[in-house]
Coordinates of C-alpha atoms in Angstrom, one line a residue:
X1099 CA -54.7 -25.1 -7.8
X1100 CA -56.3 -22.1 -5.7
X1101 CA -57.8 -19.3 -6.9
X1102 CA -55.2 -16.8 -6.3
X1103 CA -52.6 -18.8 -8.6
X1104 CA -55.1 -19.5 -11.2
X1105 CA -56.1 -15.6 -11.3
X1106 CA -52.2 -14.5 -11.6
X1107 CA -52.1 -17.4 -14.5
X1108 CA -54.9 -16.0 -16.1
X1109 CA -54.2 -12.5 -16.3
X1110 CA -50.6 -12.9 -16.9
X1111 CA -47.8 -10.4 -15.9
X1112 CA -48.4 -7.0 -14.4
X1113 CA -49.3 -4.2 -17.3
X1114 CA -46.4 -1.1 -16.6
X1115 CA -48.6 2.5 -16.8
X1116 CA -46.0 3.6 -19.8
X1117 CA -46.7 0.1 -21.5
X1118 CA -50.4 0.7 -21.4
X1119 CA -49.8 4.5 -22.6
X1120 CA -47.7 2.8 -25.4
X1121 CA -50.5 0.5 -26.6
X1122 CA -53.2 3.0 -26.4
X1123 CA -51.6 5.9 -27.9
X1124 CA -51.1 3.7 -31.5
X1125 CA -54.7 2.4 -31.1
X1126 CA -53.4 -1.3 -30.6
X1127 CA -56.2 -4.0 -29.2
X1128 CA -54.2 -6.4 -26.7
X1129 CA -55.8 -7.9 -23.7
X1130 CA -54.9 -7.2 -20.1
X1131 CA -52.2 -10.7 -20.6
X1132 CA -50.9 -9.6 -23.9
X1133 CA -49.9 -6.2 -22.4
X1134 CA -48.4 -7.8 -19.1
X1135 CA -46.1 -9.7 -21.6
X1136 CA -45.4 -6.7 -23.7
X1137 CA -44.5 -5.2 -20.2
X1138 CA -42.0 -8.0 -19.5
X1139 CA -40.2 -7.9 -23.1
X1140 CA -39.7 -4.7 -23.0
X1141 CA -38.3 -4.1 -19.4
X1142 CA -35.9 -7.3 -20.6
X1143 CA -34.7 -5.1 -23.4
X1144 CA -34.0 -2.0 -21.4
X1145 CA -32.1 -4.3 -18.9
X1146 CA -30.3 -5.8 -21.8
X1147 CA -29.4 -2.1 -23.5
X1148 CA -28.1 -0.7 -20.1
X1149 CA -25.8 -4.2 -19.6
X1150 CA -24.5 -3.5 -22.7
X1151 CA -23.1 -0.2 -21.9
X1152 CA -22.5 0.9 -25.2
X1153 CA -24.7 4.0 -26.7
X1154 CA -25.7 2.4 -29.9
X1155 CA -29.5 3.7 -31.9
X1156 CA -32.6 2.0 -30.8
X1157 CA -32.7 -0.4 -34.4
X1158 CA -29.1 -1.5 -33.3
X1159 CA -29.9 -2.4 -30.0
X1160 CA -33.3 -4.1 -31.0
X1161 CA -31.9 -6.7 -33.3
X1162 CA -29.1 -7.4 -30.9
X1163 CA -31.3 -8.3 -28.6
X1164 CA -33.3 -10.2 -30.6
X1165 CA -30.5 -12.1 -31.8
X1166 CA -29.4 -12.8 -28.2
X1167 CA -33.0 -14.7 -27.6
X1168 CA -32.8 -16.4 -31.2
X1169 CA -29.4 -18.3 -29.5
X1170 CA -30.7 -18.6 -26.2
X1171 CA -34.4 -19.1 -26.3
X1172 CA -35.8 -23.0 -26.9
X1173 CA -37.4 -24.0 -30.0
X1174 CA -40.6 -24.4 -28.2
X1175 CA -40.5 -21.1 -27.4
X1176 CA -40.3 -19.4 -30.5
X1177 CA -43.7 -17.4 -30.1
X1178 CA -41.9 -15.3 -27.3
X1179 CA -39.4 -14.4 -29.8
X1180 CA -42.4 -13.4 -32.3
X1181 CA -44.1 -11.1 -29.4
X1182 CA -40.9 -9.4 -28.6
X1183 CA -40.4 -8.9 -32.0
X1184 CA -43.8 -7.3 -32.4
X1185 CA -43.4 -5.5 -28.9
X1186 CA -39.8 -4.2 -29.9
X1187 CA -41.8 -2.7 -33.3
X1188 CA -44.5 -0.9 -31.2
X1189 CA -41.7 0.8 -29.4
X1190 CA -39.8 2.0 -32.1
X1191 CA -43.1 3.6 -33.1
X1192 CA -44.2 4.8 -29.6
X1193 CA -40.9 7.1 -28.3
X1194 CA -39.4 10.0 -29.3
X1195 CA -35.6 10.8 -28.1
X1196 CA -34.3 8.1 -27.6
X1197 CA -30.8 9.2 -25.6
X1198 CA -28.4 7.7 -23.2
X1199 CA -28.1 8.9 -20.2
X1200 CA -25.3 8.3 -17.1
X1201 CA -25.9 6.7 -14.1
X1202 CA -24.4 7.6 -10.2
X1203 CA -22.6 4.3 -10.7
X1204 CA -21.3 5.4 -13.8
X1205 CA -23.1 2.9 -16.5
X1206 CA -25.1 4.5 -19.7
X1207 CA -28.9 4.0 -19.5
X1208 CA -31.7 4.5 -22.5
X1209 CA -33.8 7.1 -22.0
X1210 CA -36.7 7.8 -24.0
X1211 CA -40.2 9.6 -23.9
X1212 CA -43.6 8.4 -25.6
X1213 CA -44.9 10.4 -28.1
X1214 CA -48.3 11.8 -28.0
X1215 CA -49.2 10.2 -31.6
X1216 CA -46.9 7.6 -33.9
X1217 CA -45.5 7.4 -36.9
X1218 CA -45.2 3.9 -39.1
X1219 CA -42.2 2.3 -38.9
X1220 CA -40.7 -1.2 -40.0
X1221 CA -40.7 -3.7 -37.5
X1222 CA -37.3 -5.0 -36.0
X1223 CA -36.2 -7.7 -37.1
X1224 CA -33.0 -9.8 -36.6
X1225 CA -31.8 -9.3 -40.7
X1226 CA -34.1 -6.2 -40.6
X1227 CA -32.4 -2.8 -42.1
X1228 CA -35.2 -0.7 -40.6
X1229 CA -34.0 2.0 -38.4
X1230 CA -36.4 3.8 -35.5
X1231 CA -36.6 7.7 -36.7
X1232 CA -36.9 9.0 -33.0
X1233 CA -37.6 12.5 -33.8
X1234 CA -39.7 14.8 -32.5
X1235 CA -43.4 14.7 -32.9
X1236 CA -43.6 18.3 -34.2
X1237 CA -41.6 17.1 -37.4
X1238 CA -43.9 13.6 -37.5
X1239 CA -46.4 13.7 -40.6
X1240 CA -49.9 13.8 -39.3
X1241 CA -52.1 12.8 -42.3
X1242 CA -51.6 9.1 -42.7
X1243 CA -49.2 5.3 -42.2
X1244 CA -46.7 5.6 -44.6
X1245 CA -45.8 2.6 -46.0
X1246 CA -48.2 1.7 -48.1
X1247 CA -46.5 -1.1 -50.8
X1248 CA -46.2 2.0 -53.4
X1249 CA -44.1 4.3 -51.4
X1250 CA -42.0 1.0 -49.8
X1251 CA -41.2 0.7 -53.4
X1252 CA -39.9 4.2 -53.8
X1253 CA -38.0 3.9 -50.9
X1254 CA -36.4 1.0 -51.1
X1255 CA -35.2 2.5 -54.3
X1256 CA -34.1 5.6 -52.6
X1257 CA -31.9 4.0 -50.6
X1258 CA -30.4 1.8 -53.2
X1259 CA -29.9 5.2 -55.4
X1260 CA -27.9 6.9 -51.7
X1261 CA -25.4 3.6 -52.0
X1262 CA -24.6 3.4 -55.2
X1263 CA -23.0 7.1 -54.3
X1264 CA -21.3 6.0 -51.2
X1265 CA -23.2 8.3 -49.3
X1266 CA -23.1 8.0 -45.3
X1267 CA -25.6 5.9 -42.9
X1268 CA -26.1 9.2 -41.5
X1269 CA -27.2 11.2 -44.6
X1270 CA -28.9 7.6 -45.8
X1271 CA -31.1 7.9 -42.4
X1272 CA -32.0 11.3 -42.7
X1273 CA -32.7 11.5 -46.3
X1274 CA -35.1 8.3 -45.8
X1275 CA -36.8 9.8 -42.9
X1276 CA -37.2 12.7 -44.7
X1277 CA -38.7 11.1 -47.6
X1278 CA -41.2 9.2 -45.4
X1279 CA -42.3 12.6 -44.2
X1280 CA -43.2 13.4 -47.6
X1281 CA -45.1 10.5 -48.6
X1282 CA -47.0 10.9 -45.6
X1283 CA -47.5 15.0 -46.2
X1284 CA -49.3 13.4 -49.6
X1285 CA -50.3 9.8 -49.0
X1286 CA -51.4 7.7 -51.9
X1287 CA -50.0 9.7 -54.5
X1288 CA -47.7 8.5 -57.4
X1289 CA -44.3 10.5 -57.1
X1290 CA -44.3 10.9 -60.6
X1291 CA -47.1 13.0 -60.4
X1292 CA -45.7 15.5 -57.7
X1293 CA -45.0 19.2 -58.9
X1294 CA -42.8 22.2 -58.3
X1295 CA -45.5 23.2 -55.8
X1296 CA -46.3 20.6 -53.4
X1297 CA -42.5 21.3 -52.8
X1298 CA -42.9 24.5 -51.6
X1299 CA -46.2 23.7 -49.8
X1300 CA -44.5 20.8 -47.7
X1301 CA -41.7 23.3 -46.8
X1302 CA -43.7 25.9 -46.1
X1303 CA -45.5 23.8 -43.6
X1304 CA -42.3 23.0 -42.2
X1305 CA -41.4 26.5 -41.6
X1306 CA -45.0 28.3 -40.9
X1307 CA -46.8 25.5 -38.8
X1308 CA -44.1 23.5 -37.3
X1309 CA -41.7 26.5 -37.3
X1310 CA -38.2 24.7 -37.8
X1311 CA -34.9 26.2 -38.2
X1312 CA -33.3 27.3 -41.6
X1313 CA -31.0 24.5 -41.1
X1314 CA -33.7 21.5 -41.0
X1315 CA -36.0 23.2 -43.9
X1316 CA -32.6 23.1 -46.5
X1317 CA -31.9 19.3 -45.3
X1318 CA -35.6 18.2 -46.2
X1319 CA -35.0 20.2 -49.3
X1320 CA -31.9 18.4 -49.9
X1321 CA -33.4 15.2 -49.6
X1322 CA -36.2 15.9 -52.1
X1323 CA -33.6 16.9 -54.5
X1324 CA -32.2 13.9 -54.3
X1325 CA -35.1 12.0 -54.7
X1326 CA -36.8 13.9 -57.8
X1327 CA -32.9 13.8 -59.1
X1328 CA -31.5 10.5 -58.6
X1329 CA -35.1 8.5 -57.8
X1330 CA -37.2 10.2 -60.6
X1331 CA -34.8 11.2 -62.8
X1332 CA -36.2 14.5 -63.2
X1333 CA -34.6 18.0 -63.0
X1334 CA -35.2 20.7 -60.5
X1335 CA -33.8 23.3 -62.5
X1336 CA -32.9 26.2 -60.0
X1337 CA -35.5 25.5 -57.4
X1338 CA -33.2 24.5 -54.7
X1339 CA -31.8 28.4 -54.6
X1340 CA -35.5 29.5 -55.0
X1341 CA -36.7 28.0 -52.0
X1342 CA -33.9 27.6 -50.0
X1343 CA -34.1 29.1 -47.0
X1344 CA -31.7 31.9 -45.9
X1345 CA -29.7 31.4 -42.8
X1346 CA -28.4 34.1 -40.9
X1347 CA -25.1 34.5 -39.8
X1348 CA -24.1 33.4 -36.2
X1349 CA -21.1 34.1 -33.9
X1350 CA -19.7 30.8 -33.0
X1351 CA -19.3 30.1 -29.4
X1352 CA -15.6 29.9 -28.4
X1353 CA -13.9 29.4 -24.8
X1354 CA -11.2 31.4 -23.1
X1355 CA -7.8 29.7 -23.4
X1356 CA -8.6 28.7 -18.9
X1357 CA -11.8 27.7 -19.6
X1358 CA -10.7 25.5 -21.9
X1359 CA -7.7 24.3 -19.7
X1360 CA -10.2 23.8 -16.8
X1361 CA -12.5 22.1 -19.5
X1362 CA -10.1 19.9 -20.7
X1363 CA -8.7 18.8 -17.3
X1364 CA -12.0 17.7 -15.8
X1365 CA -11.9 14.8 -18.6
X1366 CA -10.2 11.6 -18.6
X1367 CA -9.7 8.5 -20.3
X1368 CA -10.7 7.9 -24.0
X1369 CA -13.3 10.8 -24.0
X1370 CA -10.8 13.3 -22.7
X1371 CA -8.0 12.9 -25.6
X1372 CA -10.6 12.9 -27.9
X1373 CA -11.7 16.1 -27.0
X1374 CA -8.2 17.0 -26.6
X1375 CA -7.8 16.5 -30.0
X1376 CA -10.9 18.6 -31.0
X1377 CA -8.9 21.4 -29.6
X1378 CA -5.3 20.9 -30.4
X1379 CA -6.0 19.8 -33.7
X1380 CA -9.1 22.0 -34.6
X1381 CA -11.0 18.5 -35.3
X1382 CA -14.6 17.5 -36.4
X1383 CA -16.7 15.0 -33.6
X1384 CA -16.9 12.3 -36.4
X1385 CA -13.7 13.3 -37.8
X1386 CA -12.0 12.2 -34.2
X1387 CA -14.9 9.3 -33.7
X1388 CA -13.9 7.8 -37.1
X1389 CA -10.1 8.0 -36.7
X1390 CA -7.8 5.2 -38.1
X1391 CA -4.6 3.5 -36.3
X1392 CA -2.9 4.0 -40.2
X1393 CA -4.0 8.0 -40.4
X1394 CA -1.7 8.8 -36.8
X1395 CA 1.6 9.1 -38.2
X1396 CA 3.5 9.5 -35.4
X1397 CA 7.2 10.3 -36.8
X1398 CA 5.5 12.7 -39.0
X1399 CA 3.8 14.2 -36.1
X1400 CA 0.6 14.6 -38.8
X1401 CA -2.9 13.2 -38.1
X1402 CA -4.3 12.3 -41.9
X1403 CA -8.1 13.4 -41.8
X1404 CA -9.6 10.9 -44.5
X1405 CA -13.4 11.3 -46.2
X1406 CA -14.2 14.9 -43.9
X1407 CA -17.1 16.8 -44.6
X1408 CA -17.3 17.2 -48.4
X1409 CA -15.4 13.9 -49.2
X1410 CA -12.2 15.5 -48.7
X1411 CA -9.0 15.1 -47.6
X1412 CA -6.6 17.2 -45.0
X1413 CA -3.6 16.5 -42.4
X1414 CA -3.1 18.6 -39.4
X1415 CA -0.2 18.7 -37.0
X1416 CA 0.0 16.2 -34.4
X1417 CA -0.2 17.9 -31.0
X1418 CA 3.3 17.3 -29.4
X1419 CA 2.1 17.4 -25.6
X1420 CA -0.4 14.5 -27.0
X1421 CA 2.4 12.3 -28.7
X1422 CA 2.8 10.4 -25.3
X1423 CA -0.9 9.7 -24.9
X1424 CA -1.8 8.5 -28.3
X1425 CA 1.1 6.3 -27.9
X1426 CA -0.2 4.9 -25.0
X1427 CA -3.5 4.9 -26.6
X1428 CA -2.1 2.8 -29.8
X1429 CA -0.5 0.6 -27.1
X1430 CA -3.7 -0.6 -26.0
X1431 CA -5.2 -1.3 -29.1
X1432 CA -2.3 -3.7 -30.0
X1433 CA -3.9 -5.9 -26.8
X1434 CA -7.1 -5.4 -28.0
X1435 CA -6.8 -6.1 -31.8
X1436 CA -5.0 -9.4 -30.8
X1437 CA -8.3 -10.2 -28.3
X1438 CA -10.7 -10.1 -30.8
X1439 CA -8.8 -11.7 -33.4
X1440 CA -9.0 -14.4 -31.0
X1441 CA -12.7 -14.5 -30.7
X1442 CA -12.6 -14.6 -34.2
X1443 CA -14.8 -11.5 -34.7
X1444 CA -15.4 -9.9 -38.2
X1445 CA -12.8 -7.1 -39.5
X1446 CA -13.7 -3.4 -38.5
X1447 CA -15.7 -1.8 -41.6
X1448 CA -13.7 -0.8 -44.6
X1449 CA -15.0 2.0 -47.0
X1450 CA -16.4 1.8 -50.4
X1451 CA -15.7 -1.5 -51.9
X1452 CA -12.5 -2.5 -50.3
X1453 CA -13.9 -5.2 -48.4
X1454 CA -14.6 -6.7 -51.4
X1455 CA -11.1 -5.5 -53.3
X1456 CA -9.3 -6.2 -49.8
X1457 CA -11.5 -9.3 -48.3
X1458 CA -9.0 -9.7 -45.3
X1459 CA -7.7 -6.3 -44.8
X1460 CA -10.4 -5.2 -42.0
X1461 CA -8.7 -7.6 -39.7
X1462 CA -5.3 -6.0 -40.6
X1463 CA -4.2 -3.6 -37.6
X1464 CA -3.7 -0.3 -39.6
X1465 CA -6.9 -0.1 -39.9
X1466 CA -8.4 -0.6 -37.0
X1467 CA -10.3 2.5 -35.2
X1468 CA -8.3 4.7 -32.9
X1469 CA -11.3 4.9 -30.7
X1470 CA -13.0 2.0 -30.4
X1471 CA -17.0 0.9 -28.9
X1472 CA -16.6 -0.6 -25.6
X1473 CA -18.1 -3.9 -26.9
X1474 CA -18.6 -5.1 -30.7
X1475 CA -21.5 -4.8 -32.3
X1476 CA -23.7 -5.5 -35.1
X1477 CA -23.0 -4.1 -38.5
X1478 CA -26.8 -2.7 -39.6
X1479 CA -26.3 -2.8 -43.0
X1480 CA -24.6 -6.5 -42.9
X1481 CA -25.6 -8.2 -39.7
X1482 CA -22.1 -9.1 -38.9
X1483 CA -20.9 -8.6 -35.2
X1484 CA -17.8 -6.5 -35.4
X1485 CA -16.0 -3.6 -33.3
X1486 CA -17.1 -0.7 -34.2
X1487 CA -15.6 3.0 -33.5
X1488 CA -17.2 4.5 -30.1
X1489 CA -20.2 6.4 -30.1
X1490 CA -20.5 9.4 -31.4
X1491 CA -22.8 10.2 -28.1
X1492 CA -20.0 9.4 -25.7
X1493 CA -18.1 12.5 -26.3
X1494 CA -21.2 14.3 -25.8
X1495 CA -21.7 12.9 -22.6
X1496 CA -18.2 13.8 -21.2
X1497 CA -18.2 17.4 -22.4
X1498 CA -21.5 17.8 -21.0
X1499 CA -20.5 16.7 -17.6
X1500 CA -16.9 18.3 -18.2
X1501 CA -18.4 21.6 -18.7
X1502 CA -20.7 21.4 -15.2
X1503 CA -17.4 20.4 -13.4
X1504 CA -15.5 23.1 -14.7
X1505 CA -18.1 25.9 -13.7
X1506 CA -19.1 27.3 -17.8
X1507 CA -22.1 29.1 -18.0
X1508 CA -22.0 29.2 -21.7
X1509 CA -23.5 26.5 -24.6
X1510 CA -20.7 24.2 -25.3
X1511 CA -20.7 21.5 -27.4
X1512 CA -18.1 19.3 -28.8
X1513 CA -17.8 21.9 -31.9
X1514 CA -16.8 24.5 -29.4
X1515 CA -13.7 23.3 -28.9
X1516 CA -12.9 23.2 -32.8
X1517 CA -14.2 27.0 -32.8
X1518 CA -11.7 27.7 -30.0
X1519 CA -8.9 26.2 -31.8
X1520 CA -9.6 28.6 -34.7
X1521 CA -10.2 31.6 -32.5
X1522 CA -7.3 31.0 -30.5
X1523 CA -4.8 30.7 -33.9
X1524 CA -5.8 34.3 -35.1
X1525 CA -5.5 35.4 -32.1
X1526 CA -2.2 34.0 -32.1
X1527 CA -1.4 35.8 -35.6
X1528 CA -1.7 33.1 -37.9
X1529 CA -2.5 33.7 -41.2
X1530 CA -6.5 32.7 -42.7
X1531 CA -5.3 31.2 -45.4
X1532 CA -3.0 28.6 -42.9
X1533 CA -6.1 28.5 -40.7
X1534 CA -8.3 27.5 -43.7
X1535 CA -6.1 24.4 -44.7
X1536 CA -6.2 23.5 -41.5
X1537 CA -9.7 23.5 -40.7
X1538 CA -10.8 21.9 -44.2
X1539 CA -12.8 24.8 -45.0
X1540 CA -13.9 25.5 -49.2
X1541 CA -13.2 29.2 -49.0
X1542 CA -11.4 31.8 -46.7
X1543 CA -14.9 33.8 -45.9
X1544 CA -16.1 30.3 -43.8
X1545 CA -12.9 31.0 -42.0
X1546 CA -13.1 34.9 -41.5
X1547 CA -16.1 34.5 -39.4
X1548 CA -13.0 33.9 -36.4
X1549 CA -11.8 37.5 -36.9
X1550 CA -15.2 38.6 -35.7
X1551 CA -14.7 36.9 -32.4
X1552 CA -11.0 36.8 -31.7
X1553 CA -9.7 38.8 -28.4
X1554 CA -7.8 41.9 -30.6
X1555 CA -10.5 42.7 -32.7
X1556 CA -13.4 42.3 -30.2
X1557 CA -10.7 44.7 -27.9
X1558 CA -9.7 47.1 -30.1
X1559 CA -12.8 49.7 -30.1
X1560 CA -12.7 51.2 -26.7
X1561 CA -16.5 51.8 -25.5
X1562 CA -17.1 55.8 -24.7
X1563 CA -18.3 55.2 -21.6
X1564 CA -14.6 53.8 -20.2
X1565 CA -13.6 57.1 -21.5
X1566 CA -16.0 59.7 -18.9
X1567 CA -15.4 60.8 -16.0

């Protein structure tokens, strides 16, 4: 053996800069061979998460591909399976928006940034329920690791309390992240001990030194009160309306009735009827993302909008120019359902306890999703690999380029075309109170905030100055 081979063998794989940034921003000891290993893991996981082509959250993605080299990987090489594991972890702790992004070619990419200091996280493991919090490092607490075994404890019972109540992954995420934030703001501490008052001094923080938005100091808020509610078993009395923070009133964005033609037309495919359907049936992102094949009733012309915001209930008119394509739409999902019932793949997801109640109806075609992922996935909470609905983030994606192709200088989002739909039905006379039903709101004043912005009112005060000369 030379020298130059025995050198390569000894120092192992090439160390990437942002791998060695990684390492030494957490205060991690690994030798120059450990790191070159870490570097190849990880650029096999990136390659594995843009094959994929599905947007899914970093925890999903990890433990799919860890599962992928449980099945493929030799006994005998089990440790590599241990150091991606462990390189997988270090990553999840490392970055901070952790996006996807489209490529010339058309294929979604991960994109990500490394943080400038870390918080704890669980590692990822293949039956792991961990989930990466990839938020910002302004919102990241700076006094200590969390999880120390006391505050796992609390946790872990937190999130048991949030599904005993059926509440969403979502709100289950974002309460636990929230929660960790404030273990961390006063590590070591029993929660029974807390007070009224390191409340307000964590929110304060939040507001004074890390200067968030009325909206993200009443979610942290909300998630405290859950814990010292449902977790502690004590009661906060009226604190919540104490120290909630006001939020001003905001003028919705909202498109003419061309932009949103030109919007609308620069789409196609599944990511242009759904936003489609944002518009011509004033609904939610998730509302559209989580449709059903049972809740399009297509000789009632009625889309049924099931568990919306607030756990409740609606039905909105099915857009007649739209019948075709949602037609064509459930066409194709007949040829799909029938594909992976043929590779045997677990039933879609079914809410609450009907899985249990109804053990075989997720495979049943009704309710299949009406926008389904590319590919199936695995479930986080159970590990099984299933189809899921598509990516909230897809939609996203297509506005985003939509609204660059149609030439819109304003800040459009997804929502934009739900505030349209309202703006453009009072401009079209309809009554609030029809508008309301429609839109699911819990009281008419939500829904008046569209009189401020429709065309007649904003046009019928005549500025003095079109009146000189």
């Amino acid at each position: 053996m030379d020298g130059v081979t025995k050198s390569v063998r000894t120092q192992g794989p090439e160390v990437k800069p942002w791998v060695r940034r990684l390492v030494e921003g957490q205060g991690l000891r690994l030798n120059e061979k450990a790191m070159g290993w870490w570097s190849v893991h990880l650029d096999g996981f990136l390659r594995y998460a843009t094959q994929r082509g599905e947007p899914l959250d970093l925890i999903v993605t990890g433990k799919g591909y860890l599962r992928m080299l449980q099945e493929t990987l030799p006994p005998s090489a089990s440790f590599r399976l241990d150091q991606t594991r462990q390189a997988l972890t270090a990553f999840s702790r490392g970055i901070e928006n952790w996006h996807w992004e489209e490529t010339p070619e058309g294929l979604l990419r991960p994109r990500f940034r490394l943080k400038q200091g870390c918080e704890s996280t669980q590692s990822i493991g293949v039956q792991s329920e961990s989930a990466a919090t990839g938020e910002s490092d302004r919102l990241a607490p700076r006094q200590a690791d969390i999880p120390d075994p006391g505050a796992r404890v609390w946790l872990g019972q937190l999130r048991k309390a949030l599904r005993v109540r059926h509440y969403a992954l979502r709100t289950e995420k974002t309460y636990m992240e929230w929660m960790q934030r404030f273990f961390g703001f006063f590590p070591g501490e029993d929660p029974r001990s807390w007070s009224i008052d390191q409340v307000k001094r964590f929110l304060e923080d939040l507001a004074v030194r890390r200067n968030v938005v009325a909206s993200t100091q009443n979610q942290a808020l909300s998630a405290i009160l859950f814990f010292f509610t449902h977790v502690l078993g004590r009661e906060m009395g009226d604190l919540g309306q104490t120290i909630r923070a006001k939020r001003g009133k905001r003028l919705p964005v909202v498109l003419g009735r061309d932009e949103v033609s030109r919007l609308l037309t620069s789409v196609e495919g599944n990511s242009g009827l759904m936003l489609k359907l944002m518009y011509g049936a004033g609904m939610r992102l998730m509302e559209v993302v989580r449709l059903r094949v049972m809740h399009v009733d297509f000789e009632r012309e009625t889309i049924h909008v099931r568990e919306a915001k607030g756990n409740k209930d609606r039905s909105v008119p099915l857009p007649t120019s739209l019948k075709n394509e949602l037609m064509a739409q459930r066409e194709r999902l007949v040829l799909l359902h029938a594909a992976d019932r043929k590779e045997d793949l677990a039933g879609v997801w079914m809410p609450h306890g009907l899985s249990v109640k109804y053990p075989k109806a997720g495979l049943d075609f009704g309710w299949q999703w009406f926008f389904p992922g590319k590919t199936p996935s695995l479930d986080p909470r159970s590990g099984l690999r299933r189809r899921h609905h598509v990516h909230d983030s897809t939609p996203h994606l297509a506005i985003k380029k939509a609204v660059r192709m149609a030439g819109i200088d304003k800040h459009v989002s997804c929502h934009t075309l739900r505030h349209s739909y309202a703006t453009h039905l009072v401009e079209d006379g309809v009554d609030l109170r029809s508008i309301q039903e429609l839109l699911g709101h819990n009281s008419v004043e939500t829904t008046q905030i569209y009189t401020h912005v429709a065309a007649p009112a904003v046009r019928r005060v005549h500025s003095p100055l079109d009146r000189m000369g």
